[in-house]
Amino acid sequence: MDIRDLHLNLAEWNELIERCLADPGSEPVLNLDRDPESGTDSGADPGYDAVFVGGGAGGRFGAAYMRAMGGRPLIIDAWPFLGGSCPHQACVPHHLFSEAAEELDRMRWFSDEMFFPKFDASRASILELVKVFVAGRGSAHAFMNWQTKEQLDVEYVLNARATIVDKHTVQAAGRTFRAKNLVLGMGARPVNPDIPGLDKRGVFDFVGLVEELDYEPTRCVIIGGSKVAMEYGSFFHATGCNTTIVSRSPLMRTKALHHVDEDLRQYVVGGMRKRGMEILEGAQPVSVNGGDRVRSVTVALASGEVVDIETDFVFMGTGERPNVAQARQVIGIEVSPNGRAVVDKRMRTNVPGVYAIGDMIDGPMEMFKARKSGVTAARNIMGEDLEFDYTEFPDFLHTTYEVTWVGLTEAEARERHGDDVIIIQMPPYVEGLDTPNLPLPCAEGTMLYAFRRPELSGFQKLVVHGASRKVLGAHHVGYGAKDAFQYLDYLIQQPGGLTIDTLGWMNELFLNPEHFVQLSRLRAGKAQLKHL
Ligand code: KPC
């Protein structure tokens, strides 16, 4: 379907996308320039500066940036919408479920208190929220397509699988497209370990959950200890679906996460246990059992004991594997032993003119890396000499809390600076102070907890280097601090760093979720810094 001259509104886009998703044989959606010399079909002139294979966050942002710089990108995607897995199966449902977990948690703690009704677990349905998500996800899809065509002026071919022919040529929708460069943003898919029984009905990952769930789970076993395991597990448990996490590594000590402060980890994982989740660390899943449908999971515990956990719902939180096979086979891109496309800091693969971005490459499978890697590829293609180093970044996850962190942990700071590390923390660590009953920290999202369940009102820690007075790290459990952390990250990474004096002289928007500004101000007057 050629939509170049149509200017669909959001409802029309929504309807078209839904029609395409419902019919696997539906036509490709073509938004291509009319210019006959435009790089389609003719073969001779590589008319596009780049074909972005994959229109997820990396491809969409890369293509948009290239177009804004005056370049000519083309996006090709197998899905009938742009934006990739984020609005369809990943970040957006995760945030919907995490927000529900936070709400449900509050309703449970305050059941039948003040204006809260008595908590009715029968109304907290995983299936219903999955349906709410699936019914509503099309509006983000529609907007991505509309914005990319009408505002960002980027050409695309959707609902058409791309076949890479060589490093300048891609076929899709029965046409051949030629370009000076290829930018591969083909994403990743959940990967399962080799455990017998994972083919049974009732075993899901974050993709299968939104695409296939058709019953209300009553008991959940999660295999794996990833962010996904903690986030989805916290939601399932908050609905009343009792959840056990089976993880080889201690939670938040998996290889994929760095800079996790031990006090923060204990508050977070302790909080999950306080809410009744069973967390089996050092445990090995042995088999998933049942007939056609899952009935139990056999687990070898850290103690060596082997137990059978009855369940009607297994959720896999064991990570993802990049989609590198086609690009490796056809154009020979180098792939690392962990299955990621190998790129330099300009996102160049070993094949000249071929870039890889997003979840295909090393580093965290997070949005900032996806989008910025796409933009880095685009800017380099357009002649800039730009590097993107994603080894340091602020990070976050959700349980029934929002957990954010950046920079060094206390232990890492002490490894580097010995005793010259100052900790500013809330609640403070003082033996015998009865801090569980201290209604601090408190701010948005934690005020009710502060007054009625003070031990639930969060945790925060600032790590400062005594001699230079620079902030080395910040760690937060509560709500509403993600924004602050993306700016804190920037400030900490500046050549001069961020000192406790500068931080303490900022204008706090009281009651600010992280209390770092005012806590720093209370200490900044001291020439020789002290803990707080
Ligand atoms: C909520 C939302 O922004 C939709 S998902 C984003 C996809 S993209 O803008 O392409 O990174």
XYZ file of C-alpha atoms and ligand atoms in Angstrom:
543
model
C 0.000 0.000 0.000
C 1.493 3.293 -1.103
C 0.766 5.923 1.535
C 3.148 8.608 0.243
C 0.365 10.986 -0.780
C -1.976 10.074 2.037
C -1.801 12.019 5.250
C -3.371 9.540 7.622
C -4.509 10.758 11.005
C -3.790 8.738 14.131
C -7.041 6.769 14.016
C -6.432 5.860 10.366
C -2.872 4.801 11.136
C -4.111 2.762 14.065
C -6.623 0.953 11.889
C -4.079 0.247 9.138
C -1.526 -1.106 11.640
C -4.141 -3.325 13.298
C -5.187 -4.680 9.902
C -1.578 -5.489 9.032
C -0.934 -7.169 12.387
C -4.078 -9.279 12.060
C -3.208 -10.508 8.551
C 0.245 -12.026 7.988
C -0.334 -11.795 4.241
C -1.046 -8.062 4.286
C 0.701 -5.702 1.878
C 3.826 -3.690 2.737
C 3.318 -0.051 3.678
C 5.371 2.194 1.392
C 6.321 5.754 2.196
C 8.845 6.421 -0.568
C 9.895 9.555 -2.382
C 8.448 9.832 -5.902
C 11.822 10.756 -7.466
C 12.660 7.992 -9.975
C 16.391 8.494 -9.352
C 15.820 7.992 -5.684
C 17.750 4.814 -5.117
C 14.909 2.372 -5.620
C 15.088 -0.205 -8.353
C 17.473 1.626 -10.702
C 20.488 -0.050 -9.166
C 23.164 2.262 -10.498
C 22.956 5.190 -8.117
C 23.137 4.400 -4.404
C 20.579 7.106 -3.729
C 20.239 6.606 -0.009
C 22.928 7.726 2.385
C 21.886 4.773 4.533
C 19.319 2.057 4.697
C 18.411 1.461 8.335
C 17.495 -2.207 8.598
C 15.108 -2.100 11.524
C 13.012 0.881 12.588
C 13.186 0.457 16.338
C 14.403 3.239 18.592
C 17.949 3.137 17.164
C 16.906 3.063 13.528
C 14.180 5.664 13.926
C 16.353 8.137 15.824
C 19.348 7.530 13.550
C 17.281 8.037 10.416
C 15.568 11.131 11.827
C 18.899 12.694 12.779
C 20.369 11.932 9.356
C 17.367 13.506 7.653
C 17.608 16.562 9.910
C 21.240 16.940 8.829
C 20.165 16.916 5.178
C 20.898 13.250 4.486
C 18.684 10.673 2.857
C 17.843 7.656 5.027
C 15.414 4.829 4.392
C 14.010 2.633 7.165
C 12.814 -0.911 6.498
C 10.959 -2.846 9.196
C 9.113 -6.160 9.307
C 6.517 -4.719 11.667
C 3.861 -2.336 10.298
C 4.963 0.358 12.756
C 8.109 2.166 13.824
C 9.492 2.236 17.358
C 10.357 -1.457 17.528
C 9.829 -3.685 20.532
C 9.637 -0.760 23.009
C 6.004 0.236 22.427
C 4.967 -3.259 21.340
C 6.361 -5.712 23.858
C 9.092 -4.215 26.036
C 9.566 -0.810 27.753
C 5.994 0.401 27.479
C 4.261 -2.699 28.915
C 7.019 -2.958 31.515
C 6.251 0.570 32.696
C 2.515 -0.060 32.673
C 3.003 -3.194 34.779
C 5.474 -1.480 37.113
C 3.104 1.414 37.685
C 0.370 -1.107 38.470
C 2.730 -2.886 40.882
C 3.370 0.398 42.708
C -0.384 1.164 42.927
C -1.283 -2.346 44.031
C 1.450 -2.308 46.647
C 0.105 0.902 48.127
C -3.451 -0.467 48.087
C -2.336 -3.601 49.896
C -0.376 -1.796 52.627
C -3.255 0.604 53.263
C -6.104 -1.852 52.717
C -9.170 -0.620 54.631
C -7.232 2.307 56.141
C -8.191 5.971 55.657
C -9.778 6.409 52.201
C -8.413 3.116 50.845
C -11.001 0.371 50.222
C -10.444 -3.116 51.527
C -8.059 -4.667 49.025
C -9.847 -7.085 46.731
C -7.238 -9.352 45.131
C -9.846 -10.856 42.809
C -9.894 -7.537 40.921
C -6.127 -7.449 40.438
C -5.789 -9.388 37.216
C -2.608 -9.943 35.193
C -4.687 -10.996 32.199
C -6.841 -7.870 32.352
C -3.826 -5.549 32.409
C -2.227 -7.440 29.519
C -5.463 -6.903 27.582
C -5.501 -3.219 28.527
C -1.985 -2.925 27.141
C -2.670 -4.803 23.906
C -5.842 -2.793 23.285
C -3.971 0.484 23.764
C -0.519 -0.096 22.302
C -1.598 0.874 18.799
C -1.768 4.565 19.664
C 2.005 4.734 20.237
C 2.539 2.789 17.005
C 0.310 5.156 15.060
C 2.094 8.192 16.439
C 5.556 6.814 15.555
C 4.484 6.292 11.925
C 2.745 9.651 11.687
C 5.594 11.625 13.277
C 8.298 9.930 11.218
C 6.483 10.643 7.937
C 4.801 13.978 8.518
C 7.183 15.754 10.896
C 10.545 14.056 10.445
C 10.266 13.541 6.672
C 11.853 10.082 6.707
C 11.074 7.499 4.022
C 10.154 4.005 5.116
C 8.935 0.598 4.077
C 6.994 -1.213 6.798
C 5.326 -4.599 7.114
C 8.106 -6.002 4.908
C 10.999 -8.182 5.954
C 14.374 -6.905 4.701
C 16.766 -9.243 2.926
C 20.357 -8.038 2.939
C 21.865 -8.768 -0.482
C 25.251 -7.106 0.006
C 26.651 -4.153 1.916
C 24.974 -1.674 -0.424
C 21.794 -3.531 -1.290
C 18.670 -4.560 0.565
C 15.507 -6.089 -0.849
C 12.074 -5.649 0.679
C 8.486 -5.480 -0.540
C 9.601 -6.890 -3.914
C 11.949 -3.930 -4.508
C 15.669 -3.425 -4.393
C 17.094 -0.508 -2.422
C 20.674 0.712 -2.777
C 22.567 2.812 -0.285
C 26.049 4.048 0.485
C 25.804 2.569 3.978
C 23.817 0.024 5.945
C 22.836 0.592 9.550
C 21.775 -2.642 11.195
C 19.272 -2.250 13.998
C 17.678 -5.648 13.937
C 17.137 -5.935 17.669
C 17.233 -8.948 19.954
C 14.897 -11.661 21.153
C 14.503 -13.389 24.532
C 16.750 -16.405 24.874
C 16.044 -19.480 26.948
C 18.601 -21.666 28.690
C 18.630 -25.385 27.995
C 16.094 -26.575 30.569
C 13.755 -29.480 29.739
C 10.068 -28.594 29.572
C 10.251 -24.970 28.415
C 8.022 -25.864 25.436
C 5.007 -26.481 27.688
C 1.974 -24.229 27.694
C 2.145 -21.808 30.573
C 5.807 -20.840 29.957
C 6.179 -17.200 28.893
C 8.768 -14.512 28.375
C 8.036 -10.788 28.140
C 7.096 -11.199 24.470
C 4.853 -14.236 24.923
C 3.180 -12.599 27.915
C 1.628 -9.824 25.852
C 1.109 -11.876 22.696
C -0.233 -15.143 24.092
C -1.492 -15.007 27.695
C -5.090 -16.301 27.693
C -5.714 -17.292 31.332
C -5.300 -15.816 34.790
C -2.146 -17.187 36.409
C -2.489 -18.090 40.083
C 1.108 -18.995 41.004
C 4.327 -17.915 39.292
C 7.872 -19.243 39.089
C 10.372 -16.929 37.433
C 13.517 -18.454 35.990
C 16.391 -15.966 35.944
C 17.403 -12.959 38.001
C 17.481 -10.170 35.390
C 15.861 -6.743 35.630
C 12.944 -8.233 33.694
C 12.634 -10.978 36.319
C 12.525 -8.431 39.168
C 10.196 -6.025 37.381
C 7.634 -8.459 36.039
C 7.903 -10.607 39.181
C 7.089 -7.633 41.397
C 3.995 -6.936 39.300
C 2.792 -10.544 39.255
C 3.237 -10.819 43.006
C 1.495 -7.513 43.694
C -1.588 -8.783 41.846
C -1.743 -11.714 44.271
C -0.076 -14.289 42.030
C 2.464 -15.600 44.535
C 5.863 -15.443 42.882
C 9.126 -17.295 43.365
C 12.284 -16.099 41.619
C 14.852 -18.809 40.871
C 18.205 -17.170 40.171
C 21.719 -18.540 39.913
C 23.238 -15.204 40.983
C 22.077 -13.027 43.866
C 19.550 -10.495 42.547
C 21.183 -7.302 41.257
C 24.536 -9.070 41.247
C 24.096 -10.440 37.732
C 26.778 -9.647 35.144
C 24.478 -7.319 33.224
C 24.288 -4.775 36.083
C 27.123 -2.672 37.387
C 27.542 -0.130 40.183
C 24.861 -1.657 42.425
C 25.471 -0.451 45.977
C 25.104 -3.218 48.551
C 22.927 -1.163 50.941
C 20.618 -0.229 48.092
C 20.511 -3.864 46.965
C 19.571 -5.018 50.441
C 16.796 -2.445 50.710
C 15.409 -3.459 47.303
C 15.667 -7.229 47.607
C 14.689 -7.094 51.288
C 11.650 -5.071 50.238
C 10.639 -7.744 47.743
C 10.894 -10.395 50.459
C 9.008 -8.195 52.932
C 6.148 -8.239 50.434
C 6.152 -12.030 50.454
C 8.096 -12.858 47.310
C 10.226 -15.963 47.545
C 13.706 -15.319 46.163
C 15.904 -18.369 45.723
C 19.457 -17.215 45.057
C 22.212 -19.640 44.073
C 19.457 -21.933 42.779
C 19.464 -23.930 39.525
C 16.275 -24.702 37.604
C 16.386 -28.421 36.730
C 13.185 -28.995 34.735
C 9.756 -27.623 33.966
C 7.228 -30.372 34.523
C 3.675 -31.275 33.553
C 1.795 -32.688 30.607
C 0.882 -30.322 27.830
C 0.634 -27.552 30.443
C 3.151 -26.617 33.131
C 2.433 -28.020 36.593
C 5.694 -27.519 38.526
C 9.332 -26.507 38.326
C 12.093 -28.625 39.822
C 14.821 -26.518 41.416
C 18.182 -27.449 42.955
C 18.587 -25.050 45.878
C 21.861 -23.505 47.005
C 21.863 -26.003 49.896
C 21.879 -28.924 47.429
C 18.292 -29.872 48.267
C 16.070 -30.456 45.224
C 12.483 -29.197 45.468
C 9.415 -29.178 43.260
C 7.519 -25.876 43.145
C 3.936 -26.194 41.944
C 2.893 -23.510 39.503
C 0.608 -22.763 36.567
C 2.785 -19.957 35.185
C 6.512 -19.891 34.429
C 8.092 -16.626 33.363
C 11.552 -16.502 31.795
C 13.819 -13.650 32.851
C 17.073 -14.991 31.478
C 18.065 -12.309 28.986
C 18.104 -11.632 25.270
C 20.156 -12.601 22.212
C 20.826 -10.152 19.320
C 19.520 -10.928 15.821
C 22.894 -11.059 14.061
C 22.613 -14.228 11.934
C 21.621 -12.708 8.586
C 24.206 -9.916 8.684
C 26.925 -12.345 9.723
C 26.105 -14.856 6.982
C 25.557 -12.435 4.125
C 28.068 -9.655 4.725
C 30.357 -11.188 7.305
C 30.023 -8.800 10.226
C 32.104 -9.850 13.205
C 30.162 -11.206 16.188
C 31.606 -11.461 19.703
C 31.529 -14.700 21.738
C 28.491 -13.319 23.614
C 26.604 -13.016 20.329
C 26.764 -9.233 19.871
C 27.800 -7.403 16.686
C 31.284 -5.977 17.266
C 31.477 -2.218 16.656
C 33.885 0.600 17.423
C 32.882 3.825 19.179
C 31.489 5.162 15.894
C 29.219 2.084 15.599
C 31.245 0.783 12.619
C 31.380 -2.975 12.161
C 34.403 -4.681 10.597
C 32.718 -4.302 7.161
C 33.332 -0.790 5.753
C 30.075 1.135 5.367
C 28.143 -1.213 7.652
C 27.141 0.002 11.107
C 25.335 -1.824 13.920
C 23.270 -0.213 16.648
C 20.804 -0.817 19.474
C 20.323 -4.231 21.026
C 22.584 -5.856 18.401
C 25.729 -4.444 20.023
C 27.391 -4.732 23.408
C 26.360 -2.690 26.431
C 23.049 -2.381 28.210
C 19.869 -3.108 26.254
C 18.537 0.289 27.240
C 16.851 3.097 25.361
C 19.603 5.701 25.644
C 22.068 3.301 24.009
C 19.640 2.328 21.249
C 18.799 5.889 20.265
C 22.279 7.380 20.709
C 23.983 4.541 18.846
C 21.621 5.167 15.904
C 22.380 8.870 16.006
C 26.135 8.178 16.296
C 26.031 6.005 13.164
C 24.043 8.672 11.306
C 26.354 11.532 12.276
C 29.458 9.584 11.302
C 27.900 8.684 7.957
C 27.170 12.368 7.455
C 30.857 13.174 7.949
C 31.146 13.963 11.633
C 33.834 12.318 13.714
C 31.758 11.376 16.742
C 32.352 8.694 19.353
C 29.786 7.260 21.751
C 31.050 5.538 24.865
C 28.255 3.698 26.648
C 30.362 2.055 29.322
C 29.210 4.518 32.009
C 25.554 5.464 32.355
C 22.834 6.013 34.916
C 20.716 2.934 35.465
C 17.326 2.014 36.886
C 14.859 -0.764 37.488
C 11.457 -1.140 39.074
C 10.164 -3.395 41.779
C 7.221 -1.852 43.583
C 9.715 1.034 43.800
C 11.646 2.966 41.223
C 15.332 2.226 41.809
C 17.978 4.511 40.263
C 21.725 4.672 40.492
C 24.727 6.346 38.862
C 28.488 6.390 39.408
C 30.398 4.444 42.008
C 29.047 2.363 44.841
C 30.386 2.925 48.331
C 32.516 -0.225 48.039
C 33.954 0.825 44.641
C 34.730 4.289 45.993
C 36.526 2.776 48.995
C 38.578 0.545 46.690
C 39.790 3.671 44.898
C 40.020 6.166 47.739
C 40.345 4.116 50.925
C 38.967 5.927 53.966
C 38.613 9.236 52.151
C 35.011 8.485 51.168
C 32.098 10.389 52.677
C 28.612 8.895 52.803
C 25.515 11.060 52.917
C 22.563 8.802 53.443
C 18.872 8.803 54.329
C 17.996 7.213 56.643
C 21.467 7.657 58.138
C 23.267 4.615 59.421
C 23.570 5.154 63.168
C 23.508 2.187 65.535
C 20.449 2.225 67.797
C 18.755 5.222 66.139
C 15.573 3.270 65.319
C 15.738 4.334 61.669
C 12.935 1.975 60.532
C 10.576 4.339 62.320
C 12.112 7.483 60.847
C 9.643 8.896 58.284
C 12.466 9.890 55.916
C 13.179 10.045 53.068
C 9.802 11.307 52.005
C 8.526 13.025 48.889
C 6.205 12.245 45.967
C 4.981 8.689 46.225
C 6.305 8.066 49.721
C 4.367 10.547 51.884
C 1.734 8.047 52.970
C 4.394 5.468 53.702
C 6.392 8.014 55.716
C 3.431 8.661 57.989
C 1.952 5.178 58.238
C 4.749 2.696 57.297
C 7.997 4.674 57.647
C 10.254 1.699 56.958
C 8.792 1.594 53.419
C 9.585 5.188 52.536
C 12.779 4.486 50.618
C 16.537 4.750 50.792
C 19.149 7.072 49.358
C 22.910 7.358 49.462
C 25.375 9.864 48.040
C 29.038 8.809 47.770
C 31.528 11.700 47.900
C 35.321 11.859 47.624
C 36.595 13.712 50.701
C 39.693 15.389 49.221
C 38.227 16.597 45.903
C 34.693 16.969 47.345
C 33.389 15.416 44.112
C 30.247 13.319 44.003
C 31.320 9.821 42.966
C 27.963 8.077 43.023
C 24.278 8.423 43.866
C 21.799 5.673 44.722
C 18.041 5.987 45.220
C 15.029 3.830 46.078
C 11.705 5.640 46.020
C 9.744 7.331 43.255
C 10.267 10.125 40.768
C 14.068 10.379 40.728
C 14.797 9.075 37.222
C 14.867 12.554 35.720
C 17.252 13.860 38.344
C 19.591 10.942 37.713
C 19.918 11.550 33.984
C 21.121 15.088 34.773
C 23.215 13.987 37.753
C 24.967 11.507 35.451
C 25.845 14.331 33.047
C 27.153 16.539 35.838
C 29.200 13.793 37.480
C 30.834 12.941 34.127
C 31.922 16.558 33.443
C 35.722 17.063 33.499
C 35.485 19.047 36.743
C 32.900 16.663 38.174
C 30.106 17.765 40.486
C 31.190 18.848 43.951
C 29.132 18.643 47.103
C 29.387 22.444 47.193
C 27.766 22.889 43.761
C 25.146 20.276 44.499
C 24.365 21.890 47.839
C 23.870 25.272 46.151
C 21.238 24.060 43.684
C 17.619 25.169 44.092
C 15.685 22.195 45.385
C 12.030 21.787 44.418
C 11.000 20.706 47.875
C 9.960 17.959 48.718
C 12.406 16.662 46.124
C 12.411 12.866 45.805
C 16.185 12.611 46.294
C 17.220 14.800 49.185
C 20.790 15.160 47.937
C 20.693 18.939 47.427
C 19.681 19.835 50.969
C 21.726 17.069 52.596
C 24.802 18.301 50.710
C 24.084 21.868 51.833
C 24.022 20.725 55.459
C 27.552 19.356 55.074
C 29.169 21.663 52.519
C 30.255 24.233 55.119
C 32.770 21.790 56.570
C 36.325 22.075 55.236
C 36.868 18.478 56.327
C 33.765 16.635 55.157
C 31.983 14.207 57.477
C 29.358 11.514 56.951
C 25.703 12.444 57.375
C 6.416 5.940 24.904
C 7.136 6.034 23.657
O 7.919 6.953 23.480
C 6.875 5.048 22.629
S 8.143 3.922 22.266
C 9.480 4.870 21.618
C 10.002 4.356 20.367
S 11.136 5.431 19.701
O 10.616 6.828 19.786
O 11.359 5.088 18.323
O 12.374 5.349 20.458
